[in-house]
Coordinates of C-alpha atoms in Angstrom, one line a residue:
M618 CA 23.8 262.6 -82.7
S619 CA 22.2 264.6 -79.9
A620 CA 21.9 267.4 -82.3
R621 CA 19.5 265.2 -84.3
L622 CA 17.1 265.1 -81.4
L623 CA 17.3 268.8 -80.8
A624 CA 16.6 269.4 -84.4
L625 CA 13.2 267.7 -83.9
S626 CA 12.0 270.6 -81.9
Q627 CA 13.4 273.3 -84.3
P628 CA 11.9 273.4 -87.8
R629 CA 15.0 274.3 -89.9
W630 CA 14.0 272.4 -93.0
P631 CA 13.2 275.4 -95.2
R632 CA 16.8 276.4 -94.8
L633 CA 18.0 272.9 -95.8
L634 CA 15.7 272.9 -98.8
L635 CA 17.0 276.4 -99.8
L636 CA 20.6 275.2 -99.4
L637 CA 19.9 272.1 -101.5
L638 CA 18.4 274.3 -104.3
L639 CA 21.5 276.5 -104.2
L640 CA 23.7 273.5 -104.5
L641 CA 21.7 272.2 -107.4
E642 CA 22.1 275.6 -109.1
A643 CA 25.8 275.9 -108.3
A644 CA 27.3 272.4 -108.6
P645 CA 27.4 271.7 -112.3
G646 CA 28.9 275.1 -113.1
P647 CA 32.2 275.1 -111.2
C648 CA 32.6 271.4 -111.4
P649 CA 33.1 270.5 -115.0
G650 CA 33.5 267.0 -116.2
S651 CA 36.4 267.6 -118.6
A652 CA 40.0 266.8 -117.8
F653 CA 41.3 270.4 -118.1
Y654 CA 44.8 271.1 -117.1
L655 CA 46.1 273.1 -114.2
P656 CA 49.4 275.2 -114.0
G657 CA 51.1 272.3 -112.3
L658 CA 50.9 270.2 -115.5
A659 CA 53.1 272.0 -118.0
P660 CA 52.9 271.3 -121.7
V661 CA 55.9 269.9 -123.6
N662 CA 56.9 271.4 -126.9
F663 CA 58.2 269.2 -129.8
C664 CA 59.9 270.1 -133.0
E665 CA 61.9 268.5 -135.8
E666 CA 65.3 267.0 -135.2
E667 CA 67.2 269.9 -136.8
K668 CA 65.3 272.5 -134.7
K669 CA 65.5 270.8 -131.3
S670 CA 66.7 272.8 -128.2
D671 CA 66.3 272.8 -124.5
E672 CA 62.8 274.2 -124.8
C673 CA 61.8 272.0 -127.7
K674 CA 62.3 268.2 -127.8
A675 CA 62.5 266.1 -130.9
E676 CA 62.4 262.6 -129.3
I677 CA 58.9 261.3 -128.4
E678 CA 59.0 258.6 -125.8
L679 CA 56.3 255.9 -125.6
F680 CA 55.8 254.4 -122.2
V681 CA 53.9 251.2 -121.4
N682 CA 51.7 250.6 -118.4
R683 CA 50.3 247.4 -116.8
L684 CA 48.1 245.1 -118.9
D685 CA 44.7 244.3 -117.5
S686 CA 41.5 242.5 -118.5
V687 CA 37.8 242.8 -117.8
E688 CA 37.7 239.0 -117.3
S689 CA 40.3 239.0 -114.6
V690 CA 41.1 241.2 -111.6
L691 CA 44.8 240.4 -111.9
P692 CA 46.8 243.0 -113.8
Y693 CA 50.4 242.2 -114.9
E694 CA 53.4 244.4 -115.7
Y695 CA 54.6 244.7 -119.2
T696 CA 57.8 242.9 -118.4
A697 CA 55.8 239.8 -117.2
F698 CA 55.1 239.1 -120.9
D699 CA 57.6 238.2 -123.6
F700 CA 57.3 241.4 -125.6
C701 CA 60.0 243.6 -126.9
Q702 CA 61.8 245.3 -124.0
A703 CA 63.5 248.7 -123.8
S704 CA 67.3 248.4 -123.8
E705 CA 67.6 251.6 -121.8
G706 CA 65.4 254.3 -120.4
K707 CA 64.5 255.7 -117.0
R708 CA 61.4 254.4 -115.3
P709 CA 59.2 257.4 -114.4
S710 CA 58.5 257.9 -110.7
E711 CA 55.1 256.9 -109.4
N712 CA 53.1 258.4 -106.6
L713 CA 51.3 256.5 -103.8
G714 CA 48.0 256.4 -105.7
Q715 CA 49.5 254.9 -108.8
V716 CA 51.2 252.1 -106.7
L717 CA 48.0 251.4 -104.8
F718 CA 46.1 251.2 -108.1
G719 CA 48.7 248.8 -109.5
E720 CA 50.0 251.1 -112.3
R721 CA 53.5 250.2 -113.4
I722 CA 54.8 252.6 -116.1
E723 CA 58.0 251.6 -117.9
P724 CA 60.0 252.8 -120.9
S725 CA 59.3 251.0 -124.2
P726 CA 61.4 250.1 -127.2
Y727 CA 59.2 252.2 -129.4
K728 CA 61.0 255.5 -130.0
F729 CA 59.8 258.2 -132.4
T730 CA 61.1 261.5 -133.7
F731 CA 58.7 264.4 -134.1
N732 CA 57.3 264.7 -137.7
K733 CA 59.5 261.8 -138.9
E734 CA 57.2 259.1 -140.5
E735 CA 58.3 255.5 -140.5
T736 CA 56.7 252.5 -142.1
C737 CA 56.8 248.9 -140.9
K738 CA 59.8 249.4 -138.7
L739 CA 61.1 246.2 -136.9
V740 CA 61.2 246.4 -133.2
C741 CA 62.3 242.9 -132.3
T742 CA 61.7 239.2 -133.1
K743 CA 60.7 236.6 -130.6
T744 CA 61.4 232.9 -131.3
Y745 CA 59.8 230.1 -129.5
H746 CA 60.8 226.4 -129.5
T747 CA 57.8 224.5 -128.3
E748 CA 60.0 221.6 -127.1
K749 CA 61.7 223.9 -124.6
A750 CA 59.9 224.2 -121.3
E751 CA 60.8 227.8 -120.8
D752 CA 59.6 228.9 -124.3
K753 CA 56.5 226.8 -124.0
Q754 CA 55.7 228.4 -120.7
K755 CA 56.1 231.9 -122.2
L756 CA 53.9 231.0 -125.1
E757 CA 51.2 229.5 -122.9
F758 CA 51.1 232.6 -120.8
L759 CA 50.7 234.7 -124.0
K760 CA 47.9 232.4 -125.1
K761 CA 46.1 232.6 -121.8
S762 CA 46.4 236.4 -121.9
M763 CA 44.8 236.5 -125.3
L764 CA 42.1 234.2 -124.2
L765 CA 41.2 236.5 -121.3
N766 CA 41.5 239.6 -123.6
Y767 CA 44.3 241.4 -121.8
Q768 CA 44.9 244.9 -123.0
H769 CA 48.0 247.0 -123.6
H770 CA 48.0 250.6 -122.2
W771 CA 50.5 252.8 -123.9
I772 CA 51.3 256.4 -123.0
V773 CA 52.7 259.3 -125.1
D774 CA 53.3 262.7 -123.5
N775 CA 51.2 261.7 -120.4
M776 CA 48.3 260.9 -122.8
P777 CA 46.9 257.5 -123.5
V778 CA 47.4 256.0 -127.0
T779 CA 43.8 255.2 -128.0
W780 CA 42.3 252.6 -130.3
C781 CA 39.2 254.2 -131.9
Y782 CA 36.6 252.2 -133.7
D783 CA 32.9 252.5 -134.6
V784 CA 30.3 251.0 -132.4
E785 CA 26.5 250.9 -132.5
D786 CA 24.4 253.9 -133.7
G787 CA 27.3 255.3 -135.7
Q788 CA 29.2 256.3 -132.5
R789 CA 32.9 256.2 -132.3
F790 CA 34.5 254.8 -129.2
C791 CA 38.1 255.5 -128.2
N792 CA 39.5 252.9 -126.0
P793 CA 42.6 253.8 -124.0
G794 CA 43.9 250.3 -124.5
F795 CA 44.1 247.6 -127.2
P796 CA 44.2 243.8 -127.0
I797 CA 47.3 241.6 -127.2
G798 CA 45.4 239.4 -129.6
C799 CA 42.3 237.3 -129.9
Y800 CA 41.1 233.7 -130.2
I801 CA 38.9 231.7 -132.6
T802 CA 37.3 228.8 -130.7
D803 CA 37.3 225.2 -131.8
K804 CA 33.7 225.8 -133.0
G805 CA 34.7 228.7 -135.1
H806 CA 33.3 231.4 -132.8
A807 CA 35.3 234.7 -133.0
K808 CA 36.0 236.1 -129.5
D809 CA 36.6 239.7 -128.7
A810 CA 38.7 241.6 -131.3
C811 CA 38.7 238.7 -133.7
V812 CA 35.5 240.0 -135.1
I813 CA 37.3 243.0 -136.8
N814 CA 39.0 240.9 -139.5
S815 CA 37.4 238.3 -141.7
E816 CA 40.9 236.7 -142.2
F817 CA 40.7 235.5 -138.6
H818 CA 38.9 232.3 -139.3
E819 CA 41.1 229.3 -138.4
R820 CA 39.5 227.3 -135.6
D821 CA 41.2 226.8 -132.2
T822 CA 43.7 229.5 -133.2
F823 CA 45.2 232.6 -131.6
Y824 CA 45.9 235.7 -133.6
I825 CA 48.4 238.1 -132.1
F826 CA 48.5 241.8 -132.9
N827 CA 52.2 242.2 -133.6
H828 CA 51.9 245.4 -135.6
V829 CA 50.5 248.8 -134.8
D830 CA 49.8 251.8 -137.0
I831 CA 50.3 254.9 -134.8
K832 CA 49.1 258.3 -135.8
I833 CA 50.2 261.3 -133.6
Y834 CA 48.2 264.5 -133.9
Y835 CA 49.8 267.8 -133.0
H836 CA 48.9 271.5 -132.7
V837 CA 51.4 274.2 -133.6
V838 CA 52.0 276.7 -130.9
E839 CA 50.9 280.1 -132.1
T840 CA 52.2 282.3 -129.3
G841 CA 55.7 282.9 -128.0
S842 CA 57.0 279.3 -127.7
M843 CA 58.3 277.5 -130.6
G844 CA 57.4 274.0 -131.8
A845 CA 54.2 272.0 -131.5
R846 CA 52.2 270.2 -128.7
L847 CA 50.8 266.7 -129.0
V848 CA 47.0 266.6 -128.7
A849 CA 46.2 263.0 -129.6
A850 CA 47.8 259.7 -130.3
K851 CA 45.8 256.9 -131.9
L852 CA 46.7 253.5 -133.1
E853 CA 45.2 250.5 -135.0
P854 CA 46.4 247.0 -134.1
K855 CA 47.1 244.6 -136.9
S856 CA 48.4 241.1 -137.4
F857 CA 50.9 240.1 -140.0
K858 CA 52.9 236.9 -140.6
H859 CA 55.9 238.7 -142.1
T860 CA 57.3 236.8 -145.0
H861 CA 60.8 238.3 -144.6
I862 CA 61.3 238.8 -140.9
D863 CA 64.6 240.7 -141.2
K864 CA 62.9 243.1 -143.7
P865 CA 59.2 243.1 -142.9
D866 CA 56.8 244.7 -145.4
C867 CA 53.6 244.5 -143.3
S868 CA 51.6 242.5 -145.7
G869 CA 50.3 239.0 -146.1
P870 CA 48.2 236.7 -143.9
P871 CA 47.7 237.4 -140.2
M872 CA 50.1 236.1 -137.5
D873 CA 48.3 232.9 -136.3
I874 CA 49.3 230.6 -133.5
S875 CA 47.5 227.3 -133.5
N876 CA 46.6 226.0 -130.1
K877 CA 48.3 222.7 -131.1
A878 CA 51.3 224.4 -132.8
S879 CA 54.7 222.6 -132.5
G880 CA 58.2 223.3 -133.6
E881 CA 59.6 226.8 -134.1
I882 CA 57.3 229.9 -133.9
K883 CA 58.6 233.3 -134.8
I884 CA 56.8 236.6 -134.0
A885 CA 58.1 239.8 -135.5
Y886 CA 56.9 243.0 -133.8
T887 CA 56.7 246.1 -136.0
Y888 CA 55.2 249.5 -136.1
S889 CA 54.4 252.4 -138.4
V890 CA 54.1 256.0 -137.2
S891 CA 52.8 259.1 -138.9
F892 CA 52.1 262.7 -137.9
Q893 CA 49.2 265.0 -138.7
E894 CA 48.4 268.6 -137.6
D895 CA 45.1 269.2 -136.0
K896 CA 44.1 272.8 -135.6
N897 CA 40.8 272.1 -133.8
I898 CA 42.1 270.4 -130.7
R899 CA 43.9 272.5 -128.1
W900 CA 46.4 271.0 -125.7
A901 CA 44.3 271.9 -122.6
S902 CA 41.3 269.9 -123.9
R903 CA 43.1 267.0 -125.5
W904 CA 41.5 264.4 -123.3
D905 CA 38.0 265.4 -124.3
Y906 CA 37.7 263.2 -127.3
I907 CA 38.4 260.2 -125.1
L908 CA 36.1 261.2 -122.3
E909 CA 33.2 262.2 -124.6
S910 CA 33.3 258.8 -126.3
M911 CA 33.1 256.7 -123.1
P912 CA 30.1 254.3 -123.2
H913 CA 26.9 255.5 -121.5
T914 CA 28.3 259.1 -121.1
H915 CA 25.2 260.7 -122.7
I916 CA 22.9 258.3 -120.9
Q917 CA 24.5 259.2 -117.6
W918 CA 23.7 262.9 -117.9
F919 CA 20.0 262.2 -118.3
S920 CA 19.9 259.5 -115.7
I921 CA 21.7 261.6 -113.1
M922 CA 19.4 264.6 -113.6
N923 CA 16.4 262.3 -113.4
S924 CA 17.8 260.9 -110.2
L925 CA 18.4 264.3 -108.8
V926 CA 14.8 265.4 -109.5
I927 CA 13.4 262.3 -107.8
V928 CA 15.7 262.8 -104.7
L929 CA 14.9 266.5 -104.5
F930 CA 11.2 265.6 -104.6
L931 CA 11.5 262.9 -101.9
S932 CA 13.7 265.2 -99.7
G933 CA 11.1 267.9 -99.9
M934 CA 8.3 265.4 -99.0
V935 CA 10.3 264.2 -96.0
A936 CA 10.9 267.8 -94.9
M937 CA 7.2 268.7 -95.3
I938 CA 6.1 265.6 -93.2
M939 CA 8.5 266.6 -90.5
L940 CA 7.4 270.3 -90.6
R941 CA 3.7 269.4 -90.3
T942 CA 4.1 266.7 -87.7
L943 CA 6.4 268.7 -85.4
H944 CA 4.3 271.9 -85.7
K945 CA 1.2 270.0 -84.8
D946 CA 2.8 268.3 -81.7
I947 CA 4.5 271.5 -80.5
A948 CA 1.3 273.5 -80.9
R949 CA -0.6 270.9 -78.9
Y950 CA 2.0 271.0 -76.0
N951 CA 2.1 274.9 -76.1
Q952 CA -1.7 275.0 -75.6
M953 CA -1.6 272.9 -72.4
D954 CA -2.5 275.2 -69.5
S955 CA -3.1 272.9 -66.6
T956 CA -1.0 270.3 -64.8
E957 CA -3.7 267.8 -65.5
D958 CA -3.4 268.4 -69.2
A959 CA 0.4 268.1 -68.9
Q960 CA 0.1 264.7 -67.3
E961 CA -1.8 263.5 -70.3
E962 CA 1.3 263.6 -72.4
F963 CA 1.8 261.0 -75.1
G964 CA 4.3 260.1 -77.8
W965 CA 7.8 261.3 -77.8
K966 CA 7.2 263.7 -74.9
L967 CA 6.7 260.7 -72.6
V968 CA 10.3 259.5 -73.0
H969 CA 12.0 262.9 -72.5
G970 CA 13.5 261.5 -69.2
D971 CA 15.1 258.6 -70.9
I972 CA 16.0 260.1 -74.3
F973 CA 19.7 260.7 -73.3
R974 CA 20.2 257.4 -71.5
P975 CA 23.6 256.1 -72.6
P976 CA 23.3 253.5 -75.4
R977 CA 24.5 249.9 -75.1
K978 CA 28.0 249.4 -76.5
G979 CA 28.6 253.1 -76.3
M980 CA 32.3 252.6 -76.8
L981 CA 31.9 250.9 -80.2
L982 CA 29.3 253.5 -81.3
S983 CA 31.6 256.4 -80.4
V984 CA 34.5 254.7 -82.3
F985 CA 32.3 254.3 -85.4
L986 CA 31.2 257.9 -85.2
G987 CA 34.8 259.1 -85.0
S988 CA 35.9 257.0 -88.0
G989 CA 32.8 258.0 -89.9
T990 CA 33.7 261.7 -89.3
Q991 CA 37.2 261.1 -90.7
I992 CA 35.8 259.4 -93.8
L993 CA 33.1 262.1 -94.3
I994 CA 35.6 265.0 -94.3
M995 CA 38.1 263.1 -96.4
T996 CA 35.4 262.4 -99.0
F997 CA 34.1 266.0 -99.1
V998 CA 37.6 267.5 -99.5
T999 CA 38.7 264.9 -102.1
L1000 CA 35.6 265.4 -104.2
F1001 CA 35.9 269.2 -103.9
F1002 CA 39.5 269.1 -105.3
A1003 CA 38.3 266.7 -108.0
C1004 CA 35.6 269.2 -109.0
L1005 CA 38.3 271.8 -109.5
G1006 CA 40.2 269.6 -111.8
F1007 CA 43.2 268.8 -109.5
L1008 CA 42.4 265.1 -109.6
S1009 CA 41.5 264.7 -113.3
P1010 CA 42.6 261.6 -115.2
A1011 CA 45.5 263.6 -116.6
N1012 CA 47.0 263.7 -113.1
R1013 CA 47.6 260.0 -112.6
G1014 CA 47.1 258.5 -109.2
A1015 CA 46.3 261.9 -107.7
L1016 CA 42.8 260.8 -106.5
M1017 CA 44.0 257.9 -104.4
T1018 CA 47.0 259.9 -103.1
C1019 CA 44.8 262.7 -102.0
A1020 CA 42.3 260.4 -100.3
V1021 CA 45.1 258.5 -98.4
V1022 CA 46.9 261.7 -97.3
L1023 CA 43.7 263.3 -96.1
W1024 CA 42.7 260.2 -94.2
V1025 CA 46.1 260.3 -92.4
L1026 CA 45.8 264.0 -91.6
L1027 CA 42.2 263.7 -90.4
G1028 CA 43.0 261.6 -87.3
T1029 CA 42.5 264.6 -85.1
P1030 CA 38.7 265.1 -85.8
A1031 CA 38.2 261.3 -85.6
G1032 CA 39.7 261.2 -82.1
Y1033 CA 37.9 264.4 -81.0
V1034 CA 34.4 263.2 -82.1
A1035 CA 34.9 259.7 -80.7
A1036 CA 36.1 261.2 -77.3
R1037 CA 33.2 263.8 -77.1
F1038 CA 30.5 261.2 -77.8
Y1039 CA 32.1 258.6 -75.5
K1040 CA 32.3 261.1 -72.7
S1041 CA 28.7 262.2 -73.2
F1042 CA 27.8 258.5 -72.9
G1043 CA 29.4 258.5 -69.5
G1044 CA 32.4 256.4 -70.5
E1045 CA 35.6 256.5 -68.5
K1046 CA 38.0 254.2 -70.4
W1047 CA 39.5 256.9 -72.5
K1048 CA 42.6 254.9 -73.3
T1049 CA 40.6 252.1 -74.8
N1050 CA 38.5 254.5 -76.7
V1051 CA 41.4 256.3 -78.4
L1052 CA 43.1 253.0 -79.2
L1053 CA 40.0 251.6 -80.8
T1054 CA 39.5 254.8 -82.8
S1055 CA 43.1 254.6 -84.0
F1056 CA 43.2 250.9 -84.8
L1057 CA 39.8 249.1 -85.1
C1058 CA 38.4 250.3 -88.4
P1059 CA 41.8 251.0 -90.1
G1060 CA 43.0 247.7 -88.8
I1061 CA 40.1 245.8 -90.4
V1062 CA 40.7 247.6 -93.7
F1063 CA 44.5 246.9 -93.6
A1064 CA 44.0 243.2 -92.6
D1065 CA 41.6 242.7 -95.6
F1066 CA 43.9 244.7 -97.9
F1067 CA 47.0 242.6 -96.7
I1068 CA 45.2 239.3 -97.4
M1069 CA 44.3 240.6 -100.9
N1070 CA 47.9 241.6 -101.4
L1071 CA 49.1 238.1 -100.5
I1072 CA 46.9 236.7 -103.2
L1073 CA 48.2 239.2 -105.7
W1074 CA 51.8 238.3 -104.7
G1075 CA 51.1 234.7 -105.1
E1076 CA 49.6 235.3 -108.6
G1077 CA 52.6 237.5 -109.6
S1078 CA 50.3 240.5 -110.3
S1079 CA 51.5 244.0 -110.7
A1080 CA 48.7 245.1 -108.4
A1081 CA 50.6 243.6 -105.5
I1082 CA 51.9 246.4 -103.3
P1083 CA 55.7 246.3 -102.8
F1084 CA 57.0 245.6 -99.3
G1085 CA 58.5 249.1 -99.1
T1086 CA 55.1 250.7 -99.9
L1087 CA 53.4 248.7 -97.2
V1088 CA 56.0 249.8 -94.7
A1089 CA 55.4 253.4 -95.8
I1090 CA 51.6 253.0 -95.4
L1091 CA 52.2 251.6 -91.9
A1092 CA 54.5 254.5 -91.1
L1093 CA 51.9 257.0 -92.2
W1094 CA 49.3 255.2 -90.0
F1095 CA 51.4 254.7 -86.9
C1096 CA 53.6 257.8 -87.0
I1097 CA 51.1 260.4 -88.2
S1098 CA 47.5 259.2 -88.0
V1099 CA 47.7 257.6 -84.6
P1100 CA 49.4 260.5 -82.8
L1101 CA 46.9 263.0 -84.5
T1102 CA 44.0 260.8 -83.2
F1103 CA 45.5 260.9 -79.7
I1104 CA 45.7 264.7 -79.9
G1105 CA 42.1 265.0 -81.0
A1106 CA 41.0 262.6 -78.2
Y1107 CA 43.0 264.7 -75.7
F1108 CA 41.1 267.8 -76.6
G1109 CA 37.8 265.9 -76.8
F1110 CA 38.1 264.4 -73.3
K1111 CA 39.5 267.7 -71.9
K1112 CA 36.2 269.5 -72.8
N1113 CA 33.2 269.1 -70.6
A1114 CA 30.7 266.5 -71.5
I1115 CA 27.8 267.5 -73.8
E1116 CA 25.1 269.0 -71.7
H1117 CA 21.7 267.4 -72.2
P1118 CA 18.6 269.7 -72.2
V1119 CA 16.7 267.4 -69.8
R1120 CA 17.7 265.3 -66.9
T1121 CA 17.8 261.5 -67.3
N1122 CA 15.5 259.5 -65.0
Q1123 CA 17.2 257.1 -62.6
I1124 CA 14.8 254.2 -63.4
P1125 CA 14.5 253.3 -67.1
R1126 CA 11.0 253.6 -68.5
Q1127 CA 9.4 250.3 -69.7
I1128 CA 9.1 250.2 -73.5
P1129 CA 5.7 249.1 -74.6
E1130 CA 5.3 246.4 -77.2
Q1131 CA 6.1 247.6 -80.6
S1132 CA 4.3 247.2 -83.9
F1133 CA 6.0 245.5 -86.8
Y1134 CA 6.9 248.9 -88.4
T1135 CA 8.4 250.4 -85.3
K1136 CA 10.6 247.5 -84.4
P1137 CA 14.3 248.2 -85.0
L1138 CA 15.0 245.8 -87.9
P1139 CA 12.1 246.9 -90.3
G1140 CA 12.9 250.5 -89.6
I1141 CA 16.6 250.1 -90.3
I1142 CA 15.9 248.2 -93.5
M1143 CA 13.5 250.8 -94.7
G1144 CA 15.8 253.6 -93.8
G1145 CA 18.6 252.7 -96.2
I1146 CA 16.3 252.5 -99.3
L1147 CA 16.0 256.3 -100.0
P1148 CA 19.8 257.1 -99.6
F1149 CA 20.6 254.1 -101.9
G1150 CA 18.2 255.5 -104.4
C1151 CA 20.4 258.6 -104.6
I1152 CA 23.6 256.8 -105.5
F1153 CA 22.8 253.6 -107.4
I1154 CA 23.2 255.3 -110.9
Q1155 CA 26.5 256.8 -109.9
L1156 CA 27.4 253.5 -108.3
F1157 CA 27.1 251.7 -111.6
F1158 CA 29.6 254.1 -113.3
I1159 CA 32.0 254.0 -110.3
L1160 CA 32.0 250.2 -110.4
N1161 CA 32.5 250.3 -114.1
S1162 CA 35.6 252.5 -113.7
I1163 CA 37.1 250.2 -111.1
W1164 CA 36.4 246.8 -112.6
S1165 CA 35.9 247.5 -116.3
H1166 CA 38.9 249.9 -116.4
Q1167 CA 36.8 252.8 -117.7
M1168 CA 37.7 256.4 -116.9
Y1169 CA 35.5 258.2 -114.4
Y1170 CA 35.6 262.0 -114.7
M1171 CA 32.2 263.4 -113.8
F1172 CA 33.2 264.6 -110.4
G1173 CA 30.8 267.5 -110.6
F1174 CA 27.8 265.3 -110.6
L1175 CA 29.4 263.0 -108.0
F1176 CA 29.9 265.9 -105.6
L1177 CA 26.3 266.9 -106.0
V1178 CA 25.1 263.4 -105.4
F1179 CA 27.4 263.3 -102.3
I1180 CA 25.7 266.4 -100.9
I1181 CA 22.2 265.1 -101.6
L1182 CA 23.2 261.7 -100.0
V1183 CA 24.3 263.4 -96.8
I1184 CA 21.1 265.4 -96.6
T1185 CA 18.9 262.3 -97.4
C1186 CA 20.6 260.2 -94.8
S1187 CA 20.0 262.8 -92.2
E1188 CA 16.4 263.3 -93.2
A1189 CA 15.6 259.6 -93.3
T1190 CA 17.3 259.1 -89.9
I1191 CA 15.5 262.0 -88.2
L1192 CA 12.1 260.9 -89.6
L1193 CA 12.4 257.3 -88.5
C1194 CA 13.8 258.2 -85.1
Y1195 CA 10.9 260.5 -84.6
F1196 CA 8.4 257.8 -85.3
H1197 CA 10.3 255.4 -83.0
L1198 CA 10.3 258.0 -80.2
C1199 CA 6.5 258.5 -80.7
A1200 CA 6.2 254.7 -80.1
E1201 CA 8.0 255.3 -76.8
D1202 CA 11.1 253.5 -77.8
Y1203 CA 14.0 255.7 -76.5
H1204 CA 16.9 253.4 -77.8
W1205 CA 17.6 255.8 -80.7
Q1206 CA 21.4 256.1 -80.8
W1207 CA 22.3 252.8 -82.4
R1208 CA 19.1 252.9 -84.5
S1209 CA 20.1 256.3 -85.7
F1210 CA 23.5 255.1 -86.9
L1211 CA 22.3 251.9 -88.4
T1212 CA 19.3 253.4 -90.3
S1213 CA 21.4 255.4 -92.7
G1214 CA 24.3 252.9 -92.3
F1215 CA 22.2 250.1 -93.7
T1216 CA 22.6 251.8 -97.1
A1217 CA 25.9 249.9 -97.2
V1218 CA 24.1 246.6 -97.2
Y1219 CA 22.2 247.7 -100.3
F1220 CA 25.6 248.6 -101.7
L1221 CA 26.8 245.1 -101.0
I1222 CA 23.7 243.5 -102.6
Y1223 CA 24.2 245.7 -105.7
A1224 CA 27.9 244.8 -105.9
I1225 CA 26.9 241.1 -105.9
H1226 CA 24.3 241.7 -108.6
Y1227 CA 26.9 243.7 -110.6
F1228 CA 29.4 240.8 -110.4
F1229 CA 27.0 238.2 -111.7
S1230 CA 25.2 240.3 -114.3
K1231 CA 27.7 242.7 -115.7
L1232 CA 31.2 241.2 -115.2
Q1233 CA 32.8 238.3 -117.0
I1234 CA 35.4 237.6 -114.3
T1235 CA 36.7 234.1 -114.2
G1236 CA 39.0 232.3 -111.8
T1237 CA 39.0 231.8 -108.0
A1238 CA 41.7 234.4 -107.2
S1239 CA 39.9 237.1 -109.2
T1240 CA 36.5 236.3 -107.5
I1241 CA 38.1 236.4 -104.0
L1242 CA 39.8 239.7 -104.9
Y1243 CA 36.6 241.2 -106.1
F1244 CA 34.6 240.5 -103.0
G1245 CA 37.6 241.3 -100.7
Y1246 CA 37.9 244.8 -102.1
T1247 CA 34.1 245.1 -102.1
M1248 CA 34.0 244.4 -98.4
I1249 CA 36.5 247.2 -97.8
M1250 CA 34.3 249.6 -99.8
V1251 CA 31.2 248.4 -97.9
L1252 CA 32.8 249.0 -94.5
I1253 CA 34.0 252.5 -95.5
F1254 CA 30.5 253.3 -96.9
F1255 CA 28.9 252.0 -93.7
L1256 CA 30.9 254.3 -91.5
F1257 CA 30.3 257.2 -93.9
T1258 CA 26.5 256.9 -94.2
G1259 CA 26.1 255.9 -90.5
K1260 CA 27.7 259.1 -89.4
N1261 CA 25.3 261.4 -91.4

């Protein structure tokens, strides 16, 4: 932070503007938005049964993931529902990121053979006797899930099975999930997917999608390797009340379940599968048709570019103000020849003897700066790898895994920065400083996370982190991150304290009465507006990806916005600190941190607005979870922006 004050006397803003322009030129190029594949994700070749070999598989496995809803924050495992279960099959291993995101991938009873078409094949039949408490409970859970529009998520060859349908303006949207069923209200209003079929018309009735038509697209390998590679998998959910359950023909009226149904209810689950060659789609770009059809994608390009132009203009304006103001002041002081003129100093020059006076609560400020450094570097490296495609949607859970591992390994810079600042503040309680750096902010996040996890456990959600994973996270924290923080703090305290360019007066200077605009709170509130303006568009899409289960893949733009956010936070902080120093208020350290850190408060306000205006979340548990996780994001964002 002392570097900020030194920067006031050295006009380096042309370099910053040049750097920003270079970033604008370079960022979109090497940071594509498509989910291209890297050498670590090898393709799988498929061929007909009679041609299968070690290099060419005939069996196509379909895996099922958790079921989730936009109306609830509680996802559930596939096995929590009374669907057809796999008799055998190995559950694929999951990385840390997948577990933290609540993904639970399991084998399914749906088995296909490459290029072998099947029609209306029976998977299983579920029978419910409403007089039995266990059956009634299963049926009620199924109804509640349809009422909340819970969605299946199926996977073939590490690729989502999508449900594609037409939306407004002739666009075609491909959803990486499809609903369990839908509900017609007692007033005859069709909810959610019930609008797709005019046969869904019975009041106070549920319609379950017990049949799927699956079409798998493949591309024949033209070089060296034999066989074909899967490039798309699409399905269409349907509902049939099969006349002959043992030999279903997939015709007749839809499978309805009245809300007041009694007696015996039988649901037969069936599927049809077909194959089609597609010469236009290559394996390396097979996710593109999903990503390009995501809602608001085309709007996002225009909005982000518009935002970048505005931010660039405002950044240039701030830089020009700083250049002109500082040049004028420095020129005035350089022209002073006599001691009498020098005694007529005013503005920020008057407080040079108090400018490096240690701040109040210097211990806490140094801890925040250390934790903020840790988050800043973690975010930069994570987004950089995401730009290169290492953390694309095809690499499940990689984004969160990368972030957690980086946070653990970056304990050293956190301890070093906290120690250096604390020592420059004249602090001597180095043990307290390093312990707070290791445990304060991570402890708050973990405590919040643990409380949210208890709620998820109580609700039986798949998002509940298993006990073993919690122990593993604690082991990473205590056994790796904490020792690294101590190492960083050791080197930080071992170095000499940061030398200040001027000597601090023994007697603190009296601060004159401040105008409304130079008081701390108004300045801090104003300081967060410009940085928030950089991110609010991206924030909408990030929140959509988290709470509306939409894929986020435009890491190139996000990385560019990240760079501009860092620059804007620094510019806004320097500008406001300069004005406060001109008003002879030398308590700049905390104000410097809180000015840009207040962006997190705008983030919180926007998250509250998003909850009430965009989401349809119902239920006390889901509401608590939303705001609990939001508070974690706000704290992390506060430390990140405050450090800049």
